[in-house]
Coordinates of C-alpha atoms in Angstrom, one line a residue:
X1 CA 79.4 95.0 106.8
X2 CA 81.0 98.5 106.9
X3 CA 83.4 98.9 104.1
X4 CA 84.3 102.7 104.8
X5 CA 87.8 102.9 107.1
X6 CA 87.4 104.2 110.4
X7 CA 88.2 107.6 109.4
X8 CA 88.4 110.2 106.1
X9 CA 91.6 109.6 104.6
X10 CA 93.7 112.7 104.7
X11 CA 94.5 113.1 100.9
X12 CA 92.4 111.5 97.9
X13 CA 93.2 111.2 94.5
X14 CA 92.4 109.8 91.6
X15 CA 95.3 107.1 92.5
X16 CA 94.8 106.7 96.1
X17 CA 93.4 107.2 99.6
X18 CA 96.2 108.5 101.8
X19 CA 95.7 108.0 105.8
X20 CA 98.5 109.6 107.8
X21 CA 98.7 110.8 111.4
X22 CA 100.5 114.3 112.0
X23 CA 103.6 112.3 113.1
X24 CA 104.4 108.1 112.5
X25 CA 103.1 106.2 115.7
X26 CA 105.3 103.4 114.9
X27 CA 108.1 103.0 111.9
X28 CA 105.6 101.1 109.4
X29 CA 104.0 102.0 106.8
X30 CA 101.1 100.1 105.0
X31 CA 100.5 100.2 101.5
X32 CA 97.5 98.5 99.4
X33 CA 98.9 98.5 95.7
X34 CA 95.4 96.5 94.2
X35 CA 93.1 97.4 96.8
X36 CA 91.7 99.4 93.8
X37 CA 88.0 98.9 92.7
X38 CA 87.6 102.6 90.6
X39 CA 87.1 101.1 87.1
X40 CA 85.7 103.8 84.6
X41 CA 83.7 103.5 81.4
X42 CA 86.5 103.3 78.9
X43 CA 88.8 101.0 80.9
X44 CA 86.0 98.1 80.7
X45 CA 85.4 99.2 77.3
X46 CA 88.8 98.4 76.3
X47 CA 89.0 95.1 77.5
X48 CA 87.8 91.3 76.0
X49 CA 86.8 89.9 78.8
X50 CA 83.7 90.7 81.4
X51 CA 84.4 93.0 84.8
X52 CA 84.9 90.1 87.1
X53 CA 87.6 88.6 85.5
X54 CA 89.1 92.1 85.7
X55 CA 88.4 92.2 89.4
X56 CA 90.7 89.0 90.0
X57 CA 93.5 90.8 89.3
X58 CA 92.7 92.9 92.9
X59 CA 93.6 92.1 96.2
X60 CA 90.0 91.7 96.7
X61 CA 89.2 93.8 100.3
X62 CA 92.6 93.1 101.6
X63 CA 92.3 97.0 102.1
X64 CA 89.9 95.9 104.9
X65 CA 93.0 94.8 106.9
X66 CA 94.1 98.1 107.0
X67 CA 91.2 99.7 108.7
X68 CA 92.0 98.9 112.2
X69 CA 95.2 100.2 111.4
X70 CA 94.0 103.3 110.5
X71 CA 92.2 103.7 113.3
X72 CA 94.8 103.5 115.4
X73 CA 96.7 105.9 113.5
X74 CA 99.3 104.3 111.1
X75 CA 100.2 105.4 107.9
X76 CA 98.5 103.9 105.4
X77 CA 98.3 103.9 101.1
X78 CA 95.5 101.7 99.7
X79 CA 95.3 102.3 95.7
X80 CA 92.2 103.3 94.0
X81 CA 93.4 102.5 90.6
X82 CA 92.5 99.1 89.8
X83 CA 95.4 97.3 88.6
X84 CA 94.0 96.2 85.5
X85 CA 94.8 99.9 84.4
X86 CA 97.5 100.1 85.9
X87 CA 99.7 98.0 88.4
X88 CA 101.5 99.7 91.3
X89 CA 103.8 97.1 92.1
X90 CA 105.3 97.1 89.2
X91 CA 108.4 99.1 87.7
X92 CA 107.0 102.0 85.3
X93 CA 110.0 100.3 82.6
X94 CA 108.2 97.1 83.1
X95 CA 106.0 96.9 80.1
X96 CA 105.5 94.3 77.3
X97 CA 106.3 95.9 74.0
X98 CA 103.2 93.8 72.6
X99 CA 100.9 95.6 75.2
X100 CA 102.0 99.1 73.8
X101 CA 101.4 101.0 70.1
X102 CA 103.9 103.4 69.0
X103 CA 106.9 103.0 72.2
X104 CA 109.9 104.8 71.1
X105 CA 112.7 102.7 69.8
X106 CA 115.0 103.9 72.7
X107 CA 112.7 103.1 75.4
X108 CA 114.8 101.0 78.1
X109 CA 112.7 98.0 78.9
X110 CA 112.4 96.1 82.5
X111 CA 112.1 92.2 82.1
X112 CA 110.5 89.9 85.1
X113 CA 109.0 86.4 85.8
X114 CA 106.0 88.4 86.1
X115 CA 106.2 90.3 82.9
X116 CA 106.6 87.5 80.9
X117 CA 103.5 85.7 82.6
X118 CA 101.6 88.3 81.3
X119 CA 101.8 90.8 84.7
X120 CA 104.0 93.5 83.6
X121 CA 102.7 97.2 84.2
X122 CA 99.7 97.0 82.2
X123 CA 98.4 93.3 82.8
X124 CA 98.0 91.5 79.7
X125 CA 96.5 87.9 80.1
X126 CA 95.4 85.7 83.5
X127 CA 95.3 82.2 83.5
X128 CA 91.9 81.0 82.2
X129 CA 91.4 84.6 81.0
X130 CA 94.0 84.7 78.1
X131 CA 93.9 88.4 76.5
X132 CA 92.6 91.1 78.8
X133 CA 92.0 94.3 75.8
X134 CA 90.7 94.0 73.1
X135 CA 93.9 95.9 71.5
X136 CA 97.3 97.2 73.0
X137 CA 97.6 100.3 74.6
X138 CA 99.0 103.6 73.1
X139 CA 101.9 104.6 74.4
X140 CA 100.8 108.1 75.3
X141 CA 97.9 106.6 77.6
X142 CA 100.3 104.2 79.2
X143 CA 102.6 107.7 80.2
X144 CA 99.2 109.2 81.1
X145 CA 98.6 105.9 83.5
X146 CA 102.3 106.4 85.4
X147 CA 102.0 110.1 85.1
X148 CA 98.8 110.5 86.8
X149 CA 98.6 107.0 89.1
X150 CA 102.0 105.4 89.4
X151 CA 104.1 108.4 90.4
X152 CA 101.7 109.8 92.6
X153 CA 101.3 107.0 94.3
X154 CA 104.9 105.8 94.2
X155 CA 105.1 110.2 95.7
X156 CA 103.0 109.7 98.5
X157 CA 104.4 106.3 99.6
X158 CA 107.7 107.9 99.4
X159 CA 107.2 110.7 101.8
X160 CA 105.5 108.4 104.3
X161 CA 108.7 106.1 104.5
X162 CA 110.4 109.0 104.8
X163 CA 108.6 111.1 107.8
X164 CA 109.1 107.5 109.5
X165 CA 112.8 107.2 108.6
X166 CA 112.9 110.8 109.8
X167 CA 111.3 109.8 113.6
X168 CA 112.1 106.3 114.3
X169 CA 115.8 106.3 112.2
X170 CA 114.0 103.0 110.2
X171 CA 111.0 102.4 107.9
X172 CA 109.5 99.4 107.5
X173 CA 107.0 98.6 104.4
X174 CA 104.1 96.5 104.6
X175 CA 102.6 95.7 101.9
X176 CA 98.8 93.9 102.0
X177 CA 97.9 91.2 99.5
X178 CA 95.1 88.6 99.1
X179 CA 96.3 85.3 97.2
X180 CA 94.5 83.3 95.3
X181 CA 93.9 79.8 96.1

């Protein structure tokens, strides 16, 4: 089976694969928030638990939905970042303080069903998994995470819904999950 989309996306980065025609063929845009599989050396060195269990927080190959979409020109966002560093459909506020060394005392927090199930910005546990790291995360690498993948992402899927606001008067987001069963 060919994993490769139909086409080279038209911006990559270290966050994401960006596919967008010159102008929107329709008013939707498709995003892939943990379609991504880039996991690097110190990510699974931080964590307590083996790479597959890491990989079941993706949307395993529901970026593959997207490819025929792509080639029949849509704009499309599918993540690169795995969301075990970071997760895109989170809020960047949403963080649990016991994930995090050294977050300043000011630092507005988000709350959520999903935070306090242990899926807040940085996922913490699964079920069956318990702790993901092996420690908490220092702050400064959780600003490097949303500095360098969650804005930039957040960025690109911005402008897309815009340049489709801006022809068709209305955007409409999509976004692709798998579930588990």
């Amino acid at each position: 089976m060919n994993y490769s989309a139909p086409r080279a996306p038209a911006e990559t980065t270290a966050a994401y694969d960006l596919y967008r025609p010159d102008r929107p063929v329709a008013p939707v845009v498709i995003s892939v928030p943990h379609a991504g599989r880039d996991y690097d050396g110190a990510l699974l060195g931080a964590a307590r638990v083996e790479p597959a269990v890491l990989r079941r927080l993706e949307d395993r190959w529901a970026d593959l939905l997207a490819h025929p979409l792509i080639g029949q020109g849509h704009a499309v966002i599918v993540a690169r970042a795995p969301r075990a560093l970071i997760d895109l459909n989170r809020h960047e506020r949403e963080i649990d303080p016991a994930m995090v060394t050294g977050i300043p005392r000011d630092m507005p927090l988000q709350t959520s069903a999903k935070l306090r199930g242990g899926l807040g910005l940085i996922p913490r546990r699964l079920p069956g998994a318990y702790e993901l790291w092996r420690r908490p995360v220092d702050w400064a690498e959780v600003q490097r995470r949303i500095d360098t993948v969650h804005r930039p992402y957040h960025a690109a899927l911005g402008s897309l819904m815009r340049a489709a606001r801006e022809e068709y008067g209305h955007a409409i987001l999509i976004d692709l999950h798998s579930m588990p069963p």
